[in-house]
PDB file of C-alpha atoms and ligand atoms in Angstrom:
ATOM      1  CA  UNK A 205     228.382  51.218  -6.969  1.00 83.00           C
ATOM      2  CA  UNK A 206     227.794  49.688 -10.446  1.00 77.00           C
ATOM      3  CA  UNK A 207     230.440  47.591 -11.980  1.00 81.00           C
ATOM      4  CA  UNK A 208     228.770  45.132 -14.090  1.00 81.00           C
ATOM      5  CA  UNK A 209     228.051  42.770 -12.289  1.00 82.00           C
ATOM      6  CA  UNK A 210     231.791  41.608 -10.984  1.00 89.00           C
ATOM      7  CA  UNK A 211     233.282  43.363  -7.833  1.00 94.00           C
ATOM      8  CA  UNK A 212     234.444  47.039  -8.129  1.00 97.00           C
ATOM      9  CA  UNK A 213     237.970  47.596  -9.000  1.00 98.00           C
ATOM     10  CA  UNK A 214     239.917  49.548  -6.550  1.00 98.00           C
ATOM     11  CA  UNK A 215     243.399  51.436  -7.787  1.00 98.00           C
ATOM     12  CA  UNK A 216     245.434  52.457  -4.788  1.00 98.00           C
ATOM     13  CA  UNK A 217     247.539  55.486  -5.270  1.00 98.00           C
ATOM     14  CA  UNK A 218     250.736  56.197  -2.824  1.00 98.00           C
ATOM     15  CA  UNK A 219     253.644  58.117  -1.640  1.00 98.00           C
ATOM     16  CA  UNK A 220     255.122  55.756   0.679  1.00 97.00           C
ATOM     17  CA  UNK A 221     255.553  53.342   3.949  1.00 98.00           C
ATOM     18  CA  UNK A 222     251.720  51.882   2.057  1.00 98.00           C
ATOM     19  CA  UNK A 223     250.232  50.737   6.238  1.00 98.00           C
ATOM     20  CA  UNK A 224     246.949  52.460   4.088  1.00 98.00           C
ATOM     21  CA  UNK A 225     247.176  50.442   1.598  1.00 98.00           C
ATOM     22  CA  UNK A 226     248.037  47.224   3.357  1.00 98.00           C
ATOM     23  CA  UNK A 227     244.457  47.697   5.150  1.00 98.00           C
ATOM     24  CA  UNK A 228     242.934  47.578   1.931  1.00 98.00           C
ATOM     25  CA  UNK A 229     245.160  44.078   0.897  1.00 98.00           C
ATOM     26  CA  UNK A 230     243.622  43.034   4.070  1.00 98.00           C
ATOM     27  CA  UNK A 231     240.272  43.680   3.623  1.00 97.00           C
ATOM     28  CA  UNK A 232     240.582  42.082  -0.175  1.00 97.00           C
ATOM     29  CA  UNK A 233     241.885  39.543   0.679  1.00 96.00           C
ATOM     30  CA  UNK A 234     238.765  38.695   3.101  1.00 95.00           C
ATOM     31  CA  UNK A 235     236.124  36.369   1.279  1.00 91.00           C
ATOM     32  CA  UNK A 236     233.515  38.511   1.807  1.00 91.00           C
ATOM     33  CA  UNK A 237     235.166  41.591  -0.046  1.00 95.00           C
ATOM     34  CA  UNK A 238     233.255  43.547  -1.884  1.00 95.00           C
ATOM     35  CA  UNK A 239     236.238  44.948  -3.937  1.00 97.00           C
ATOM     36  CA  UNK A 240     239.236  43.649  -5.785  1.00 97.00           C
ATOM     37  CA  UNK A 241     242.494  45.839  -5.908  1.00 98.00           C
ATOM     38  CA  UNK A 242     243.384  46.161  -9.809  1.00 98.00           C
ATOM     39  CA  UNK A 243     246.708  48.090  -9.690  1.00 98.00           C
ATOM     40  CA  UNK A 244     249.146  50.016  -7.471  1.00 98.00           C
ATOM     41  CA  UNK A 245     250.737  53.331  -8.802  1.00 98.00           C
ATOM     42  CA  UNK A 246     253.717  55.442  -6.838  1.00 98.00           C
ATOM     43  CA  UNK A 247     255.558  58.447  -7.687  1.00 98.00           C
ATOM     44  CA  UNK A 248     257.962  57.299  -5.642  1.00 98.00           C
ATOM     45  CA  UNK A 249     260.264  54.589  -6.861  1.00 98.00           C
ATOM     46  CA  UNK A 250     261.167  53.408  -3.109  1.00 98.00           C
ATOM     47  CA  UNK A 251     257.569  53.313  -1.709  1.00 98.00           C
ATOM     48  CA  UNK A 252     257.887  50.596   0.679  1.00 98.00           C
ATOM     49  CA  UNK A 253     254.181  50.226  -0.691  1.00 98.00           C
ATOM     50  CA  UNK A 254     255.466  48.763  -3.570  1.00 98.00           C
ATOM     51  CA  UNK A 255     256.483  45.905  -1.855  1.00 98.00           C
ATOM     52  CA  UNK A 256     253.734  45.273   0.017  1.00 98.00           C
ATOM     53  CA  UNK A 257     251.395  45.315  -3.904  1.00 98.00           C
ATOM     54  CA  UNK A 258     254.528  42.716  -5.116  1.00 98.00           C
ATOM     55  CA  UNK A 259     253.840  40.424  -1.697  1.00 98.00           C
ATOM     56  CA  UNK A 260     250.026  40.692  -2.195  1.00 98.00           C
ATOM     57  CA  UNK A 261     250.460  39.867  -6.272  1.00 98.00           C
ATOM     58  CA  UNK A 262     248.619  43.206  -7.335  1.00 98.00           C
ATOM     59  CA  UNK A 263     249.899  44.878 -10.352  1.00 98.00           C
ATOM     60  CA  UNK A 264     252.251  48.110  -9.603  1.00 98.00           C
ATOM     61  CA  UNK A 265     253.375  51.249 -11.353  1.00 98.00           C
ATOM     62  CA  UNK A 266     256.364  53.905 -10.231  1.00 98.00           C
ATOM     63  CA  UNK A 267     254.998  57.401 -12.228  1.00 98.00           C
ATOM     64  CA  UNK A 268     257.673  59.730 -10.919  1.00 97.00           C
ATOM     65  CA  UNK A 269     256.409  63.490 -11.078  1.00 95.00           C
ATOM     66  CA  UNK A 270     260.102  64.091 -11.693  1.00 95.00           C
ATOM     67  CA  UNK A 271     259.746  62.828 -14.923  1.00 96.00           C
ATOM     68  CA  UNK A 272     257.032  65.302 -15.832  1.00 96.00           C
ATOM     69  CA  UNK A 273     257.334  69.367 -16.347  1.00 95.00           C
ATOM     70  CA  UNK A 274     254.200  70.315 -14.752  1.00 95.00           C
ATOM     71  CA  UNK A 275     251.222  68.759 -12.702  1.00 95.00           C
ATOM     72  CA  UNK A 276     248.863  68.156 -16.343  1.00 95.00           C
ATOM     73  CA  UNK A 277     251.303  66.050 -18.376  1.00 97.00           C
ATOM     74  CA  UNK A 278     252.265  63.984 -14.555  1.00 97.00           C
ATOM     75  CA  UNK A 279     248.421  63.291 -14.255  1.00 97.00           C
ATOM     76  CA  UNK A 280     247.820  61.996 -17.672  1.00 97.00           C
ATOM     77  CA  UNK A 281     250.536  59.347 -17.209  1.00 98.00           C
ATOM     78  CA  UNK A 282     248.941  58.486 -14.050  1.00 98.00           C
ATOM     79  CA  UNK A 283     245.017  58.495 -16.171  1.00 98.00           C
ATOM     80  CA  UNK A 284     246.895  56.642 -19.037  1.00 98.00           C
ATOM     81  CA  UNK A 285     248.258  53.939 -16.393  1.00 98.00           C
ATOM     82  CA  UNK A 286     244.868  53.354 -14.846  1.00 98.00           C
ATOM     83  CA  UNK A 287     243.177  53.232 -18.071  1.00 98.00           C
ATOM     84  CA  UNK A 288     244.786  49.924 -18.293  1.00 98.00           C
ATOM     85  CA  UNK A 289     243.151  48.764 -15.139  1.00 98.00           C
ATOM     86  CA  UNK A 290     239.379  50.796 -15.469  1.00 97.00           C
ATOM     87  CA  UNK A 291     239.418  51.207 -11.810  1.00 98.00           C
ATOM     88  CA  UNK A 292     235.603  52.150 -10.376  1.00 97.00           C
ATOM     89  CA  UNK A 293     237.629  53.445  -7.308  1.00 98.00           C
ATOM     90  CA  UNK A 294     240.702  55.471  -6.721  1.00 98.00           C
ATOM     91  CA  UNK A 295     242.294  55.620  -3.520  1.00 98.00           C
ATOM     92  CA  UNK A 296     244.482  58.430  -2.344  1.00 98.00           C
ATOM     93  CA  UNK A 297     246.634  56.358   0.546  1.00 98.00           C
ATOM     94  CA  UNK A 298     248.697  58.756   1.231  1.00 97.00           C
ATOM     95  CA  UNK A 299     249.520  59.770  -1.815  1.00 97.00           C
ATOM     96  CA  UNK A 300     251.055  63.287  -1.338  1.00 95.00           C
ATOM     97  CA  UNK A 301     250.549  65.040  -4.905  1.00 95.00           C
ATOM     98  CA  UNK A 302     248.022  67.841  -5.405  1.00 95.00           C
ATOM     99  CA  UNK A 303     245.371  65.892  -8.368  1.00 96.00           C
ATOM    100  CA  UNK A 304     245.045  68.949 -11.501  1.00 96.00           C
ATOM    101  CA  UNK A 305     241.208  69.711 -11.448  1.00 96.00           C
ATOM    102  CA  UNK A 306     241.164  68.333 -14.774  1.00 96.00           C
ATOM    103  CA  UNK A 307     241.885  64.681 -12.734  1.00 97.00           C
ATOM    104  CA  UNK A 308     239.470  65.068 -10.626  1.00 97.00           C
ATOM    105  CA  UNK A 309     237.083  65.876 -12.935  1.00 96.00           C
ATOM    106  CA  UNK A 310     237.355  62.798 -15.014  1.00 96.00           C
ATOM    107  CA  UNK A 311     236.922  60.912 -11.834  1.00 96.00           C
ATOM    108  CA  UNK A 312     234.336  62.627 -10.124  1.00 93.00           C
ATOM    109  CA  UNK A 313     232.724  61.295  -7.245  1.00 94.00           C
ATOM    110  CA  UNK A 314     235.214  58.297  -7.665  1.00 96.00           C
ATOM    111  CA  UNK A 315     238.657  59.124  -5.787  1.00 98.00           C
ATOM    112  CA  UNK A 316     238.294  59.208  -1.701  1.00 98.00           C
ATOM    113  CA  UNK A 317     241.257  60.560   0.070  1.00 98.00           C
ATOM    114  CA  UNK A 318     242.322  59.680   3.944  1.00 98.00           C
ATOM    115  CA  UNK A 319     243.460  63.415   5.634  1.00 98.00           C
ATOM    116  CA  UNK A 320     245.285  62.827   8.960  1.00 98.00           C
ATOM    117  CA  UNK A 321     242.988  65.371  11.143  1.00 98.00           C
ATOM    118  CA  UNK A 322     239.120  65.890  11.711  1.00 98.00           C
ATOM    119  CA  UNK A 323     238.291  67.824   9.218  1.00 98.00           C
ATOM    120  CA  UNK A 324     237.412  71.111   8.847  1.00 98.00           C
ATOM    121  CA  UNK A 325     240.061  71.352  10.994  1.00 98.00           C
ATOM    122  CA  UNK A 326     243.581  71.117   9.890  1.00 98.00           C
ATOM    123  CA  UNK A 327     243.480  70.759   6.277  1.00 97.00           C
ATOM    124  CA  UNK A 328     247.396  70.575   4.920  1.00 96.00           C
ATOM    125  CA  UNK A 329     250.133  69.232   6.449  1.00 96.00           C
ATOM    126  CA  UNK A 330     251.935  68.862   9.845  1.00 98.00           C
ATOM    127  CA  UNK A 331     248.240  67.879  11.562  1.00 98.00           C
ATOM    128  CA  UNK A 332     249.659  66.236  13.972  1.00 98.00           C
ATOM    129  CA  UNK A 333     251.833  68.621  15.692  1.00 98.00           C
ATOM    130  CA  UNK A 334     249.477  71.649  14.810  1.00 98.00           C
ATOM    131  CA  UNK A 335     246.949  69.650  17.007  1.00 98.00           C
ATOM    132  CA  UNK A 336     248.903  69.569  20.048  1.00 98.00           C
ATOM    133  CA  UNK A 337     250.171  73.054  19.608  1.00 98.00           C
ATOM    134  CA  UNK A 338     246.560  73.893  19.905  1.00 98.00           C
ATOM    135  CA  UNK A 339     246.122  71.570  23.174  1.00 98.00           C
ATOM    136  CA  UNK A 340     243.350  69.720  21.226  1.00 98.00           C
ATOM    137  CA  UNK A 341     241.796  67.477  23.339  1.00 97.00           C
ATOM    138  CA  UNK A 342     240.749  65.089  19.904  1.00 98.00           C
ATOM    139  CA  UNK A 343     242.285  64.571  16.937  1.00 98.00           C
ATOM    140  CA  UNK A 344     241.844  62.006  14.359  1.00 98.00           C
ATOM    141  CA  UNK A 345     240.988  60.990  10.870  1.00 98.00           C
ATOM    142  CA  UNK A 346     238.745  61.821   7.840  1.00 98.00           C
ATOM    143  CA  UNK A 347     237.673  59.890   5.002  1.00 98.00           C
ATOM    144  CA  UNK A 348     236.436  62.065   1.615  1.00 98.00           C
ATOM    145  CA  UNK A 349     235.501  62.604  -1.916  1.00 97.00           C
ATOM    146  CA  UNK A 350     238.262  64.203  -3.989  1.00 97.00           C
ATOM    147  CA  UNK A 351     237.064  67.755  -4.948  1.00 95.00           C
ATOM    148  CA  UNK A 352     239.589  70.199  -6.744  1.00 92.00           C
ATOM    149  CA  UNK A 353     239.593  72.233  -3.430  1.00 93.00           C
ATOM    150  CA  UNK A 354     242.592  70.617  -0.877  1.00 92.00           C
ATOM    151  CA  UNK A 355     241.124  68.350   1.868  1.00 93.00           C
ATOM    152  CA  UNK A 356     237.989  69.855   1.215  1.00 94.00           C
ATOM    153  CA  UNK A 357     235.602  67.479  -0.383  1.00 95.00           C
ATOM    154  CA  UNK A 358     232.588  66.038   1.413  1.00 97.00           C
ATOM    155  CA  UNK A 359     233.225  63.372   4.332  1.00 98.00           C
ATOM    156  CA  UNK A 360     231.949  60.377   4.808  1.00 98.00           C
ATOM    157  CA  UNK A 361     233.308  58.770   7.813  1.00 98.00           C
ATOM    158  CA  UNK A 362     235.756  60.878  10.619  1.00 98.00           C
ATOM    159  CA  UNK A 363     237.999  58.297  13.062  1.00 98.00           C
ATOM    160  CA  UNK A 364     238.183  60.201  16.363  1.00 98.00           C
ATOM    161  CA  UNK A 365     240.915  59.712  18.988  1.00 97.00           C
ATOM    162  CA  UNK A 366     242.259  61.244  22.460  1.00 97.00           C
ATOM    163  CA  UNK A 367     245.288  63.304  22.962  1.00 97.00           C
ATOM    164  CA  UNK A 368     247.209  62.171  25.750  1.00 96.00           C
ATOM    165  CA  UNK A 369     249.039  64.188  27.790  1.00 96.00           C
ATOM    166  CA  UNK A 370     252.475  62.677  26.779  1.00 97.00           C
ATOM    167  CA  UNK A 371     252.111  62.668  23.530  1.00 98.00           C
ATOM    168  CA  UNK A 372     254.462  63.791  21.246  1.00 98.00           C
ATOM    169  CA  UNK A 373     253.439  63.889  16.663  1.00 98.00           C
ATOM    170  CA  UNK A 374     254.560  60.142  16.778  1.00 98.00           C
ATOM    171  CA  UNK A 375     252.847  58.765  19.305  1.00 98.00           C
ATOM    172  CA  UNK A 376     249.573  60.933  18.606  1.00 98.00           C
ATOM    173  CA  UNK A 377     250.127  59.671  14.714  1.00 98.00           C
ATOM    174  CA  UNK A 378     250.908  56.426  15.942  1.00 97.00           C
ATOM    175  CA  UNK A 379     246.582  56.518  17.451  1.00 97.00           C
ATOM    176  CA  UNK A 380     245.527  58.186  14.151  1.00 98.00           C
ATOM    177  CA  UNK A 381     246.507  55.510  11.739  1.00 97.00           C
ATOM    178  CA  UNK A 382     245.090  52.538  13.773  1.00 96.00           C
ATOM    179  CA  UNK A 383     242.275  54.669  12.854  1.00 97.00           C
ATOM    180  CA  UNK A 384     242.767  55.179   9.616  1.00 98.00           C
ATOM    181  CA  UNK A 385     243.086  51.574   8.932  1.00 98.00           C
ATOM    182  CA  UNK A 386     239.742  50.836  10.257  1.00 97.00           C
ATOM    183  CA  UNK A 387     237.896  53.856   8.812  1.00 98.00           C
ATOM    184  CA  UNK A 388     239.799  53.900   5.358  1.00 98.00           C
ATOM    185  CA  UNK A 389     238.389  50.161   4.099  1.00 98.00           C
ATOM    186  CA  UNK A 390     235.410  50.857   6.017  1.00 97.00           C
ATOM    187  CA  UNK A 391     234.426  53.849   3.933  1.00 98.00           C
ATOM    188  CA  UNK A 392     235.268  52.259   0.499  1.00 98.00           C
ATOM    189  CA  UNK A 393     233.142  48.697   1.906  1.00 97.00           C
ATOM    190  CA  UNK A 394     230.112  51.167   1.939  1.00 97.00           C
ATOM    191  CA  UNK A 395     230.525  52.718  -1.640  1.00 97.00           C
ATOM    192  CA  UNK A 396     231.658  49.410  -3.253  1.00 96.00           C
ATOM    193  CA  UNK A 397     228.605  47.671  -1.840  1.00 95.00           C
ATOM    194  CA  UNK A 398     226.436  50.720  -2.684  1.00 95.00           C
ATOM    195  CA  UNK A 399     225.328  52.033   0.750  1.00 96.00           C
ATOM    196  CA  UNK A 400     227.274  55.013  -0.266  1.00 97.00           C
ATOM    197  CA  UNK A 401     226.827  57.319  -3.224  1.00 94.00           C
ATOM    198  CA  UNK A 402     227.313  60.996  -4.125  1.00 94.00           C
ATOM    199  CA  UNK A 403     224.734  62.996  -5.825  1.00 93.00           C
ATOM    200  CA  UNK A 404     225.014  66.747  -6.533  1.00 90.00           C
ATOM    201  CA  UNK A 405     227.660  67.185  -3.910  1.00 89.00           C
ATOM    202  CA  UNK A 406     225.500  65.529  -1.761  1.00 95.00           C
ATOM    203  CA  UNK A 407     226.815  62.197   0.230  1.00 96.00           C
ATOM    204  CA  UNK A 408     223.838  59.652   0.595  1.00 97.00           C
ATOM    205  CA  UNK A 409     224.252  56.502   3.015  1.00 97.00           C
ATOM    206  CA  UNK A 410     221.567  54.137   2.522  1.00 97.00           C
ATOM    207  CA  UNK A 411     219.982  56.424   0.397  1.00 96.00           C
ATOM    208  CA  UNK A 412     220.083  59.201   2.862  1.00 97.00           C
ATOM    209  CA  UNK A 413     221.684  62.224   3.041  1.00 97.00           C
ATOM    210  CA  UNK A 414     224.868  62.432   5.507  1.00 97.00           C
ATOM    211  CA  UNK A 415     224.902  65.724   7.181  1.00 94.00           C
ATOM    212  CA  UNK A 416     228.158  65.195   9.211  1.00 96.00           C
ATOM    213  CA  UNK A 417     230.460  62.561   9.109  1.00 97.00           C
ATOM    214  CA  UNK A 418     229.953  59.467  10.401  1.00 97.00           C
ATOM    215  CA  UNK A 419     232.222  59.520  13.438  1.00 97.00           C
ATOM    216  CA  UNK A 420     233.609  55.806  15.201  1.00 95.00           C
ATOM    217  CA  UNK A 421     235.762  56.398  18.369  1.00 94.00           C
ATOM    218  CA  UNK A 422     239.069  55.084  19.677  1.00 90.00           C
ATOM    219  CA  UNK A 423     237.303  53.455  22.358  1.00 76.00           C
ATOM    220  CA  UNK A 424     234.694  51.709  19.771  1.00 68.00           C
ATOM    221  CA  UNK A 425     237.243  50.780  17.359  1.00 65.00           C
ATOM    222  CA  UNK A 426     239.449  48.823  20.227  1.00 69.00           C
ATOM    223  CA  UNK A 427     236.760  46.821  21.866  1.00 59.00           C
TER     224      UNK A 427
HETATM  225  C1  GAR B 605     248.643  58.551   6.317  1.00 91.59           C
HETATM  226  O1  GAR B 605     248.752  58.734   7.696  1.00 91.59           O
HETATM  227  C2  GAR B 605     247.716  59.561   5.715  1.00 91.59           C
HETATM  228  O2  GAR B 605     246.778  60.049   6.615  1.00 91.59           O
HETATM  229  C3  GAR B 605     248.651  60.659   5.306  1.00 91.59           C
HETATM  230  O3  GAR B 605     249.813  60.004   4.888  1.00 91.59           O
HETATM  231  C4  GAR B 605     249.984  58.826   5.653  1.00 91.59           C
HETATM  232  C5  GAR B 605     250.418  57.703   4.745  1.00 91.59           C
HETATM  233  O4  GAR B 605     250.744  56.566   5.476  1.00 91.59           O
HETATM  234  N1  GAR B 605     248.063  61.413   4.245  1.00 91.59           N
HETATM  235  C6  GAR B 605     248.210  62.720   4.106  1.00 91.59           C
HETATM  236  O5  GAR B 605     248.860  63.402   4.871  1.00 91.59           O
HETATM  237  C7  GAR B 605     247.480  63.300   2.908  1.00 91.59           C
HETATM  238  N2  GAR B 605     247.560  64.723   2.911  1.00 91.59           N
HETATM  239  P1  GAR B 605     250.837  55.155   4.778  1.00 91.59           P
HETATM  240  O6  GAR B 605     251.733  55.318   3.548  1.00 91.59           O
HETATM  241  O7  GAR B 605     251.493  54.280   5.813  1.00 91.59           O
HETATM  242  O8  GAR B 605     249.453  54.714   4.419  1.00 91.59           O
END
């Protein structure tokens, strides 16, 4: 990713508890970063997120979609707030408002998302619980470029974990975000050091095209 010459700026976008976004304080926080977090921006006032930016020192904003009559006039607060900031990345951390295509379009190939399920499968919400109805046998994680289309944009790296037996949606969502915290920084480490890009649709890692998903297991992750 090209940032001229200083470290990519990453703006975080959330809904709420922020254990997303805390990986990504993590990981910035490591000297060997190779991304800075500019600024943090809820539409919800009591994010516990929020306190987690204030702890870590990053610049926050609350953009309530309350305040806003429809989903255009909400994202242009949210565009004029990271204007301030000229993020190179956005990062949907569980940030649970539909983007206008409009959005996405000014930010195009720019905003990943984390989606609590292996995509294809499961695209919405409830994942959890819709997994063990089915008597999955895996469930997990997926990492992806914003597109206008819901949890539908191409994937670059998939965490993959069992379903137990005894699980019930919290203990099975419990496995998914350890997951997500590895796979989430992960995929944004590749793109802000360049070993990721999007052309035409396509997804390239190391200058190759990704047909599926780069997939790291439970197993692999807790070694
Ligand atoms: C995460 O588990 C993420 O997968 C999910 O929200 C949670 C936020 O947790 N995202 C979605 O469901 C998006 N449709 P966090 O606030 O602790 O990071």
């Amino acid at each position: 990713m090209k940032a001229g010459g200083r470290k990519p700026r990453v703006a975080v976008l959330i809904s709420g508890s922020g254990s997303n976004l805390q990986a990504f304080i993590d990981r910035a926080q490591q000297d060997n970063s190779p991304f800075a977090l500019a600024v943090v921006i809820s539409n919800k006032a009591d994010a516990f997120g929020l306190e987690r930016a204030r702890k870590a020192a990053i610049p926050s904003h609350v953009v309530s979609h309350k305040d806003f009559q429809d989903r255009e006039s909400f994202d242009k607060a949210i565009h004029g707030v990271l204007q301030e900031y000229s993020p190179d990345l956005i990062i949907l951390a569980g940030f649970m408002r539909i983007l206008s295509a409009s959005f996405v379009g000014k930010y195009a190939g720019r905003i990943l998302n984390i989606h609590p399920a292996l995509l294809p499968a499961y695209p919405g919400l409830n994942t959890h619980q819709r997994a063990l109805d089915a008597l999955e046998r895996w469930h997990g994680c997926t990492v992806h470029f914003v597109t206008e289309e819901l949890d539908a944009g191409p994937a670059i790296l998939q965490g993959r974990v069992p379903v137990l037996a005894t699980d019930d949606a919290a203990t099975l969502s419990a496995r998914v975000q350890t997951m997500e915290h590895i796979i989430f920084p992960e995929a944004a480490t590749w793109i802000a050091s360049g070993r990721v890009e999007i052309v035409d649709g396509q997804v390239l890692l190391d200058g190759k095209p990704l047909a599926k998903p780069v997939v790291q297991d439970w197993l692999e992750a807790n070694q």
